[in-house]
Tab-separated table of C-alpha atoms and ligand atoms in Angstrom:
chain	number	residue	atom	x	y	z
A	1081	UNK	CA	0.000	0.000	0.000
A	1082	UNK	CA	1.460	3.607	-1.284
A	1083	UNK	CA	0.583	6.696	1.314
A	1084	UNK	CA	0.665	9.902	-0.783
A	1085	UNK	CA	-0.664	12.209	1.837
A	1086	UNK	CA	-0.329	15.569	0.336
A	1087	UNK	CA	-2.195	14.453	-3.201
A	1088	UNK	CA	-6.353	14.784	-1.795
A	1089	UNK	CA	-6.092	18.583	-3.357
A	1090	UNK	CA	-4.086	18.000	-6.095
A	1091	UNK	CA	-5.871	16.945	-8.973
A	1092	UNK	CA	-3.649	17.052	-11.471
A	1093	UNK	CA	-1.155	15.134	-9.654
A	1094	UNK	CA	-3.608	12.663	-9.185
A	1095	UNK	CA	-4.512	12.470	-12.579
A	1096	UNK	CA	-0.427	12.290	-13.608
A	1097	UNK	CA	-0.481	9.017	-10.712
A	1098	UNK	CA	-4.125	7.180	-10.746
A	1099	UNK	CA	-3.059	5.000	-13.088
A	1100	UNK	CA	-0.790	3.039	-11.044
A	1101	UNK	CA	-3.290	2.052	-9.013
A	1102	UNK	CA	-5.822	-0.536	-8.022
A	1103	UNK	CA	-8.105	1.130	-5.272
A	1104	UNK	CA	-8.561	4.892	-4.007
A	1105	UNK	CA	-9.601	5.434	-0.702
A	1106	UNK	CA	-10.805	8.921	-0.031
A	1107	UNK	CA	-12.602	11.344	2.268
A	1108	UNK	CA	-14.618	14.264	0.928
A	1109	UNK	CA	-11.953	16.886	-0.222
A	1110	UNK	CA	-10.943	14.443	-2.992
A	1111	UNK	CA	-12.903	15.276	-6.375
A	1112	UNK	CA	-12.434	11.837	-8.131
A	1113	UNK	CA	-14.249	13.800	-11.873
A	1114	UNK	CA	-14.412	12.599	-15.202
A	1115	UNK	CA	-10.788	13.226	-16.100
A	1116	UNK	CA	-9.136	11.045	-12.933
A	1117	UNK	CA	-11.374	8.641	-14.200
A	1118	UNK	CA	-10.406	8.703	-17.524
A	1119	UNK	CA	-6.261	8.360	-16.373
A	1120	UNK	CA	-7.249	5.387	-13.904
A	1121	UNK	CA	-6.331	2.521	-16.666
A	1122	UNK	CA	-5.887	0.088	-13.515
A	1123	UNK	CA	-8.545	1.096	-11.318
A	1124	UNK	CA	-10.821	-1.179	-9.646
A	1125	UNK	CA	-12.415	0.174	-6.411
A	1126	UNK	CA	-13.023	3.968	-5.257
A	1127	UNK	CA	-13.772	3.330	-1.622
A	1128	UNK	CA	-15.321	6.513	0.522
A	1129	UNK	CA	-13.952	6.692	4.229
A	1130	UNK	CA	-17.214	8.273	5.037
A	1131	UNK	CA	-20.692	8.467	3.525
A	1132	UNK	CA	-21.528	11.387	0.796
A	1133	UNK	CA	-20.160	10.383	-2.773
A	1134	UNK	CA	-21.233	13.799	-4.182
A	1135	UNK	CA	-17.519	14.075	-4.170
A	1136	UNK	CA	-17.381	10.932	-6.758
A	1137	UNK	CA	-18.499	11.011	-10.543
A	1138	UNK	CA	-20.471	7.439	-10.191
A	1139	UNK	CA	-21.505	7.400	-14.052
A	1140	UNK	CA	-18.276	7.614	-14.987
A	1141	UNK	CA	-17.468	4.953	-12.286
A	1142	UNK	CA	-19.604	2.683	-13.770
A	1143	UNK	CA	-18.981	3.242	-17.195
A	1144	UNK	CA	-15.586	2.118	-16.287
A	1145	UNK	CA	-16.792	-0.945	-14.262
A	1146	UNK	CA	-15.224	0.750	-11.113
A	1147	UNK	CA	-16.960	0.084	-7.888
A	1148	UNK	CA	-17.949	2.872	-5.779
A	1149	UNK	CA	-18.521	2.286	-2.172
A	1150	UNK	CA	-18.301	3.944	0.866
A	1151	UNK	CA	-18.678	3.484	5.161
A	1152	UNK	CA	-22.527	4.228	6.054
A	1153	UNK	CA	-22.146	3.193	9.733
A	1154	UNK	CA	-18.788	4.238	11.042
A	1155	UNK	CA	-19.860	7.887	11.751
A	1156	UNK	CA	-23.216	7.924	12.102
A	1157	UNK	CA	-23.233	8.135	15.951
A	1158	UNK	CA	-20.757	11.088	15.632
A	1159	UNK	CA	-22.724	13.053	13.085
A	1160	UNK	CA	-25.577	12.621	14.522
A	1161	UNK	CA	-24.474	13.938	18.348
A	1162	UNK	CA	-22.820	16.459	16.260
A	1163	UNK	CA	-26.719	17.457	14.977
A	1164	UNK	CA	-27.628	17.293	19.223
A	1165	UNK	CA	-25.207	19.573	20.001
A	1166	UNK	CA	-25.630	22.034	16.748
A	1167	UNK	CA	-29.328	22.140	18.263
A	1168	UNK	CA	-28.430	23.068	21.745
A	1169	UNK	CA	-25.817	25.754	20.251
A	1170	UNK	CA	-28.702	27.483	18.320
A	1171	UNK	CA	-31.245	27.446	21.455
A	1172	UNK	CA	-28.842	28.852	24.151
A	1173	UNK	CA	-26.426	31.150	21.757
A	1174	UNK	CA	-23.651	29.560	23.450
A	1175	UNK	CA	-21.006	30.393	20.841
A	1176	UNK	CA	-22.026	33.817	21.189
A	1177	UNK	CA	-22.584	34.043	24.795
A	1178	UNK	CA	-19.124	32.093	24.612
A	1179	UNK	CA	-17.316	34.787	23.270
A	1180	UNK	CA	-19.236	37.687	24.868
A	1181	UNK	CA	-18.157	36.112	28.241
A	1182	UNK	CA	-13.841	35.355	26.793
A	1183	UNK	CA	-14.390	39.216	25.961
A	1184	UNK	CA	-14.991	39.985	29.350
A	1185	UNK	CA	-18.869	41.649	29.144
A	1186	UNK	CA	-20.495	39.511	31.051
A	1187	UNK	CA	-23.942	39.753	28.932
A	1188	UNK	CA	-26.206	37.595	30.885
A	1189	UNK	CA	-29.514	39.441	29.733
A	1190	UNK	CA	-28.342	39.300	26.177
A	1191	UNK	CA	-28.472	35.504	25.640
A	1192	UNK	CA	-32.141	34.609	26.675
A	1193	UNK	CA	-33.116	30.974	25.105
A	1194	UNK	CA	-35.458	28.710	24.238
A	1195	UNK	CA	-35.913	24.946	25.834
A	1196	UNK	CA	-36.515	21.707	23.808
A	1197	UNK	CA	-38.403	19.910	25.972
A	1198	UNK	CA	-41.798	19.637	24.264
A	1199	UNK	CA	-40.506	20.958	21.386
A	1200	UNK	CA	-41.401	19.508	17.759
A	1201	UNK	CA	-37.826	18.427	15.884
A	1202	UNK	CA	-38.585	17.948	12.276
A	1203	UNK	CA	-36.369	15.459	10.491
A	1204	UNK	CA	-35.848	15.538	7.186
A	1205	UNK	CA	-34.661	12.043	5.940
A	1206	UNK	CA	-34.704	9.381	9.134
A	1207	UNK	CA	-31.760	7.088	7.814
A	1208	UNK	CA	-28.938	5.696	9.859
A	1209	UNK	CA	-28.621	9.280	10.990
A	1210	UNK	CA	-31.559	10.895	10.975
A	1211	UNK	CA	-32.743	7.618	13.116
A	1212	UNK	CA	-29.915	8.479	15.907
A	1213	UNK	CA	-31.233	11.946	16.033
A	1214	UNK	CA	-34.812	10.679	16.597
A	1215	UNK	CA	-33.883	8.286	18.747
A	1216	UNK	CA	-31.736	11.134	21.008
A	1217	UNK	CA	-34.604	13.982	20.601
A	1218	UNK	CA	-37.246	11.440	21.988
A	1219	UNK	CA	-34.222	11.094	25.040
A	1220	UNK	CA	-34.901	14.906	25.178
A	1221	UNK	CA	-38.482	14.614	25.282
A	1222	UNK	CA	-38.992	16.582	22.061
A	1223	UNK	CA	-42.046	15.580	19.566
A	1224	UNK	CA	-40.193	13.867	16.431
A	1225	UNK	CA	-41.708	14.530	12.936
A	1226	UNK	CA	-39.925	12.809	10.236
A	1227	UNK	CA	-40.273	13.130	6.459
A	1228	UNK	CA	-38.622	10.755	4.681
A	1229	UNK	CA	-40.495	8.917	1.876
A	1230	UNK	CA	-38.178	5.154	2.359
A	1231	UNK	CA	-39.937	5.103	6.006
A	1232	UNK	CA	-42.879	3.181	6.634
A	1233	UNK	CA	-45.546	3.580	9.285
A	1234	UNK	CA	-44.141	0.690	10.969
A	1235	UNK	CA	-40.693	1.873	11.379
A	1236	UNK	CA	-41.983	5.186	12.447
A	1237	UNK	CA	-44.025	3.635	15.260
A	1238	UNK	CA	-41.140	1.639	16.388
A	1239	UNK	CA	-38.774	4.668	16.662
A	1240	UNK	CA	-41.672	6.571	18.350
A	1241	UNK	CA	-41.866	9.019	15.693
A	1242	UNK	CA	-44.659	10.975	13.719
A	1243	UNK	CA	-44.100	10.063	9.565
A	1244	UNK	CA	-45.841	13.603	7.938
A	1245	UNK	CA	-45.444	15.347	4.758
A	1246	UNK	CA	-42.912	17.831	4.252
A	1247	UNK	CA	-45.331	20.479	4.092
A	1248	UNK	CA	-46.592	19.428	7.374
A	1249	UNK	CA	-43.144	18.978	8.735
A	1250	UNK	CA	-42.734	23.044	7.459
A	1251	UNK	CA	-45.895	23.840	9.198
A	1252	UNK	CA	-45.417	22.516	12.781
A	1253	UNK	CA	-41.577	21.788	13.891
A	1254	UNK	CA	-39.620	24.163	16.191
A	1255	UNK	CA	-36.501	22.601	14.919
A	1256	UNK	CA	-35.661	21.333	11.863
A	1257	UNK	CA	-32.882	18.992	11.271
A	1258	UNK	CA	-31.649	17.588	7.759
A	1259	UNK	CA	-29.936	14.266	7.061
A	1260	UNK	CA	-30.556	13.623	3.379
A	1261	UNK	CA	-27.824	12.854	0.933
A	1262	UNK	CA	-27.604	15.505	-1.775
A	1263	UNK	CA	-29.004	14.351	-5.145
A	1264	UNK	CA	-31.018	15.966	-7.766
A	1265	UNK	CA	-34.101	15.304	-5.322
A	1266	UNK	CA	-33.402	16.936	-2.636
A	1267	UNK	CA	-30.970	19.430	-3.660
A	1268	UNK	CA	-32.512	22.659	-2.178
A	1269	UNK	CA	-35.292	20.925	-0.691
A	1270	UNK	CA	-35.426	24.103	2.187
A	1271	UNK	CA	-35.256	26.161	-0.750
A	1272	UNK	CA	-37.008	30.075	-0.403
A	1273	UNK	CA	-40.291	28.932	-0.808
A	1274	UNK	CA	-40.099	25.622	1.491
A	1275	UNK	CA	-38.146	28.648	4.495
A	1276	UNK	CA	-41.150	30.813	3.835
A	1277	UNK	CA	-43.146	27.594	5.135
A	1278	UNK	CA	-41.639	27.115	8.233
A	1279	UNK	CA	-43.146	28.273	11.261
A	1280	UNK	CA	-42.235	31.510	12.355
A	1281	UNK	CA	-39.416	31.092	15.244
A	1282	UNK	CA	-38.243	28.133	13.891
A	1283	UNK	CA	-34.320	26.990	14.005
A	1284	UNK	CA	-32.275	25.068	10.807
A	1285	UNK	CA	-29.359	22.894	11.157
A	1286	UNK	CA	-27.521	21.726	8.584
A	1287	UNK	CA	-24.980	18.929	9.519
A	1288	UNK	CA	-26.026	17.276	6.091
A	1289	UNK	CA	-24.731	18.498	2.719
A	1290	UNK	CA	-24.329	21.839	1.601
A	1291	UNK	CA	-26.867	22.774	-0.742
A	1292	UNK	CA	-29.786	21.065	1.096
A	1293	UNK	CA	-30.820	24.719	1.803
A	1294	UNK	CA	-30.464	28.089	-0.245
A	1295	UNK	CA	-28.431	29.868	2.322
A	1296	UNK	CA	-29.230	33.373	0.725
A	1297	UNK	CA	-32.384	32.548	1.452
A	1298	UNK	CA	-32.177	31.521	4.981
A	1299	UNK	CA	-29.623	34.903	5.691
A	1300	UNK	CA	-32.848	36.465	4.559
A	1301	UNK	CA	-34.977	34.798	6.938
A	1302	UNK	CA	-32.613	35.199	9.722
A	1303	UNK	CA	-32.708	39.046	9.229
A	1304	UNK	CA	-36.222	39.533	8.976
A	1305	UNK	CA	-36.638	37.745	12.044
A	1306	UNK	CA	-38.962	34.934	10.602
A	1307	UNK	CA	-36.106	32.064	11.746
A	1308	UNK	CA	-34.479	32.819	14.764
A	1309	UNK	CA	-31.301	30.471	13.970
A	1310	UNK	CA	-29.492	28.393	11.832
A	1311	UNK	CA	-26.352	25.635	12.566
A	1312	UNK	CA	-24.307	24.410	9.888
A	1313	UNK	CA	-21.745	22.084	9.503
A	1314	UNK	CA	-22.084	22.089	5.889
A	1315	UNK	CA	-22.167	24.603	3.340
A	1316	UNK	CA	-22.999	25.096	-0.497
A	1317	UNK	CA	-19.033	25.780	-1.480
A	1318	UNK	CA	-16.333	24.235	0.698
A	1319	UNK	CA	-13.793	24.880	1.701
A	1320	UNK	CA	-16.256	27.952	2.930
A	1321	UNK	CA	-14.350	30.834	2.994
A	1322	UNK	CA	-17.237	33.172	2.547
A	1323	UNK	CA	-20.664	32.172	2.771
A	1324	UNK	CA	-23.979	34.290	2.945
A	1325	UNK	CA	-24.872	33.102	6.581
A	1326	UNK	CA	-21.313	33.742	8.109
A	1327	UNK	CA	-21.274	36.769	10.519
A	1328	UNK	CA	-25.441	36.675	11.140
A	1329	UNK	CA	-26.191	36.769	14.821
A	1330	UNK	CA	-27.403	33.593	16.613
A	1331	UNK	CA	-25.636	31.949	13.197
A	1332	UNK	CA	-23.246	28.701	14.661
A	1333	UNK	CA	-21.027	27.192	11.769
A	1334	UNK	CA	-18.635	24.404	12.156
A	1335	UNK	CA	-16.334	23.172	9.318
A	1336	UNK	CA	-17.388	20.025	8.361
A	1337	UNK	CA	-16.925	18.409	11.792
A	1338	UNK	CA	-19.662	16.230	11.355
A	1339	UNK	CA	-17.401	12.886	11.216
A	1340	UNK	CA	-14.200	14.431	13.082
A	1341	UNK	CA	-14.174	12.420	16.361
A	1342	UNK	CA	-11.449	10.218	16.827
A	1343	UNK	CA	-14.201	7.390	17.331
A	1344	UNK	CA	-15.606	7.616	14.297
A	1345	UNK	CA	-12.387	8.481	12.151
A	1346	UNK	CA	-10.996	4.818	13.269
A	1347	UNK	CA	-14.075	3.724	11.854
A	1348	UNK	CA	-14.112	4.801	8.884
A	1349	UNK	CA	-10.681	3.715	7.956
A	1350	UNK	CA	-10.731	0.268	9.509
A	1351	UNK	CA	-14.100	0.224	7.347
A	1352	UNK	CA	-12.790	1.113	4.186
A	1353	UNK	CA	-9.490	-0.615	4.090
A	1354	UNK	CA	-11.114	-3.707	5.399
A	1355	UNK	CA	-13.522	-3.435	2.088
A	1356	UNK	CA	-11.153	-2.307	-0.185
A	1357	UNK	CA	-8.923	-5.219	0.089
A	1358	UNK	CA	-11.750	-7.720	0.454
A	1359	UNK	CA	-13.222	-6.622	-2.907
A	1360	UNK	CA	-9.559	-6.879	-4.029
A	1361	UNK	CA	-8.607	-9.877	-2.537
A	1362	UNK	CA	-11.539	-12.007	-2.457
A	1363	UNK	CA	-14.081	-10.597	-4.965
A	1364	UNK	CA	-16.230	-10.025	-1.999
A	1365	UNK	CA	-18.782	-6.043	-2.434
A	1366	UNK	CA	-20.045	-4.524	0.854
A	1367	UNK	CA	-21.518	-1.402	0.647
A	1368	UNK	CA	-21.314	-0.106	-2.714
A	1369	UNK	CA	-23.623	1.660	-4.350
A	1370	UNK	CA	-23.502	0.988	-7.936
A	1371	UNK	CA	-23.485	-2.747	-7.763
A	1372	UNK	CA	-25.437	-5.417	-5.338
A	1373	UNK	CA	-23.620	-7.098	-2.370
A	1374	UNK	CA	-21.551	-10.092	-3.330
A	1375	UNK	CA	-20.056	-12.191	-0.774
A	1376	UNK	CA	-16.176	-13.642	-1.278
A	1377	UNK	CA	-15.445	-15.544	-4.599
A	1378	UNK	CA	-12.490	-18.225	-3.415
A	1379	UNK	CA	-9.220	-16.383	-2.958
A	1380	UNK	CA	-7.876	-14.270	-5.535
A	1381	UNK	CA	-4.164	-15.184	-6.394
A	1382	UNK	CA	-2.503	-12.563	-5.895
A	1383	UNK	CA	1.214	-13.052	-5.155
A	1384	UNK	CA	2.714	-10.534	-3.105
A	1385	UNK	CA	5.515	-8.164	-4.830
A	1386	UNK	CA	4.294	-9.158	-8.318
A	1387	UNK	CA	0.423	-8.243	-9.149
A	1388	UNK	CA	-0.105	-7.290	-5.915
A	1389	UNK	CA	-3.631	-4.497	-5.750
A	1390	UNK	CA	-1.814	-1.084	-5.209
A	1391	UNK	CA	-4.182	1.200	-3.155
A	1392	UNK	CA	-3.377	5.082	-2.945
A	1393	UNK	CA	-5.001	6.356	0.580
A	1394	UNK	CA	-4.673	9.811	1.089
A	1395	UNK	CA	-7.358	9.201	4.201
A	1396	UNK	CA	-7.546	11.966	7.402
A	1397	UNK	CA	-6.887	14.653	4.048
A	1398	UNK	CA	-9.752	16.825	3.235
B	961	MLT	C1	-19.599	11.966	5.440
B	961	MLT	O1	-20.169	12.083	4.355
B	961	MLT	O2	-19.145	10.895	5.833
B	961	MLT	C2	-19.463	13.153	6.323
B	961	MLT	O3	-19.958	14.299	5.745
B	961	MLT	C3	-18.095	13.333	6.870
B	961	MLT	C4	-17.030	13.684	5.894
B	961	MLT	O4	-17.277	14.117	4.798
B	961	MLT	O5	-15.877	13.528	6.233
């Protein structure tokens, strides 16, 4: 196995070296486009230490017969506690009231907040990590609504939750939480006409995907008083260097820290190097998403120092 750290960011590098190799494990800051694709003569397996693939050109993937796959359960506790405490940020200002109180003001009228006991959390898109964030807001004794049109009334009742409409969801939550992937479906699902929807008062975070929500739109919002509060993790461009909702009052933005525990991290790379070389190895496909599961074919064999896979991980860049 080759480590090129420094080569996530530098895609024409990557291009120049792809073809070398067998596998590419990545995180998100790693475009794999059209033209990597097109240098990667030798490449079998694109393997996502993480979940979103928006990062990933998949029909070009296929096309090639490359496997795309990623690691849908080694950060979804993290991301989703990281959703918990976004929500508790935006209630009770505490990044604000934070740095009012480092500052030395001592503001303690200033920072008046809001409780979520017996509030209604709207989740949009009750996956792996939408579920966690049910399953902790119920822990909170909040009312859970979730849209998300792959959950049945079954499922719902088991995880204690309300299945509604989206427009419904608009109508009544205090909270809304996202935890869709981004595709051409819901790309700006809270988009300016879904915001004017929401209930007036009502608090967005974003630990998602950028994009989910038109953030001109929501800076709008914020300043007319209609939402009281936003917290993202993600945004539309990142690295976000400058972003409509940066600078807004009771505005909290992380960078991307959804996945960045060292719990989860571990995770993810176990996950993906443990896949990777399976699929390599043995023929075996866990979790990819343009082809079914297959379990191991006998033992490729591969003799070590000749045809042995070559796997480029630039993991822990972004
Ligand atoms: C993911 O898709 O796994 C998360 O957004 C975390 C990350 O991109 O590193």
């Amino acid at each position: 196995m080759d480590f090129q750290p420094d080569l996530g960011k530098d895609k024409d590098k990557l291009a120049e070296v792809i073809g070398q190799y067998d596998g590419l494990a990545i995180r998100s800051a790693t475009k794999v486009t059209e033209k990597i694709l097109a240098n990667a003569t030798n490449l079998k397996v694109i393997a996502r230490a993480g979940i979103g693939t928006d990062n990933i050109d998949k029909e070009a993937a296929s096309k090639k017969g490359v496997i795309v796959m990623n690691t849908p359960f080694g950060n979804m506790i993290t991301t989703a506690e990281h959703a918990i405490a976004m929500m508790f940020a935006v209630a009770r200002q505490v990044p604000e009231a934070s740095a009012s109180t480092h500052a030395g003001k001592w503001e303690k009228s200033k920072f008046m907040g809001t409780e979520l006991t017996n509030k209604t959390l709207g989740v949009i898109g009750a996956g792996n990590i939408g579920g966690i964030v049910c399953d902790r807001a119920r822990g909170l004794k909040m009312k859970v609504v979730a849209y998300d049109p792959f959950l049945s009334e079954e499922r719902a009742a088991k995880m204690g939750v309300e299945k509604v409409e989206l427009e419904d969801l608009l109508a009544r939550a205090d909270f809304i939480t996202l935890h869709v992937p981004l595709t051409d479906q819901t790309r700006n699902i809270l988009s300016r006409e879904n915001l004017a929807k929401t209930k007036k008062g009502v608090r967005i975070i974003n630990c998602a995907r950028g994009g989910l929500v038109d953030e001109v739109a929501l800076a709008e919002a914020l300043q007319s008083g209609h939402v009281a509060g936003a917290a993202f993790d993600v945004f539309s461009e990142e690295p976000a260097k400058e972003n409509a909702l940066f600078n807004l009052p009771n505005v909290v933005c992380t960078p991307h820290l959804g996945a960045a525990t060292t719990e989860a991290q571990e995770n993810v790379a176990l996950q993906v190097a443990e896949q990777m070389s399976n699929y390599l190895l043995t023929g075996a496909v866990e979790n990819a998403l343009n082809m079914p599961s297959v379990t191991a074919k006998k033992p490729r064999s591969w003799a070590p120092g000749s045809n042995w896979p070559s796997i480029w991980v630039p993991l822990l860049v972004r």
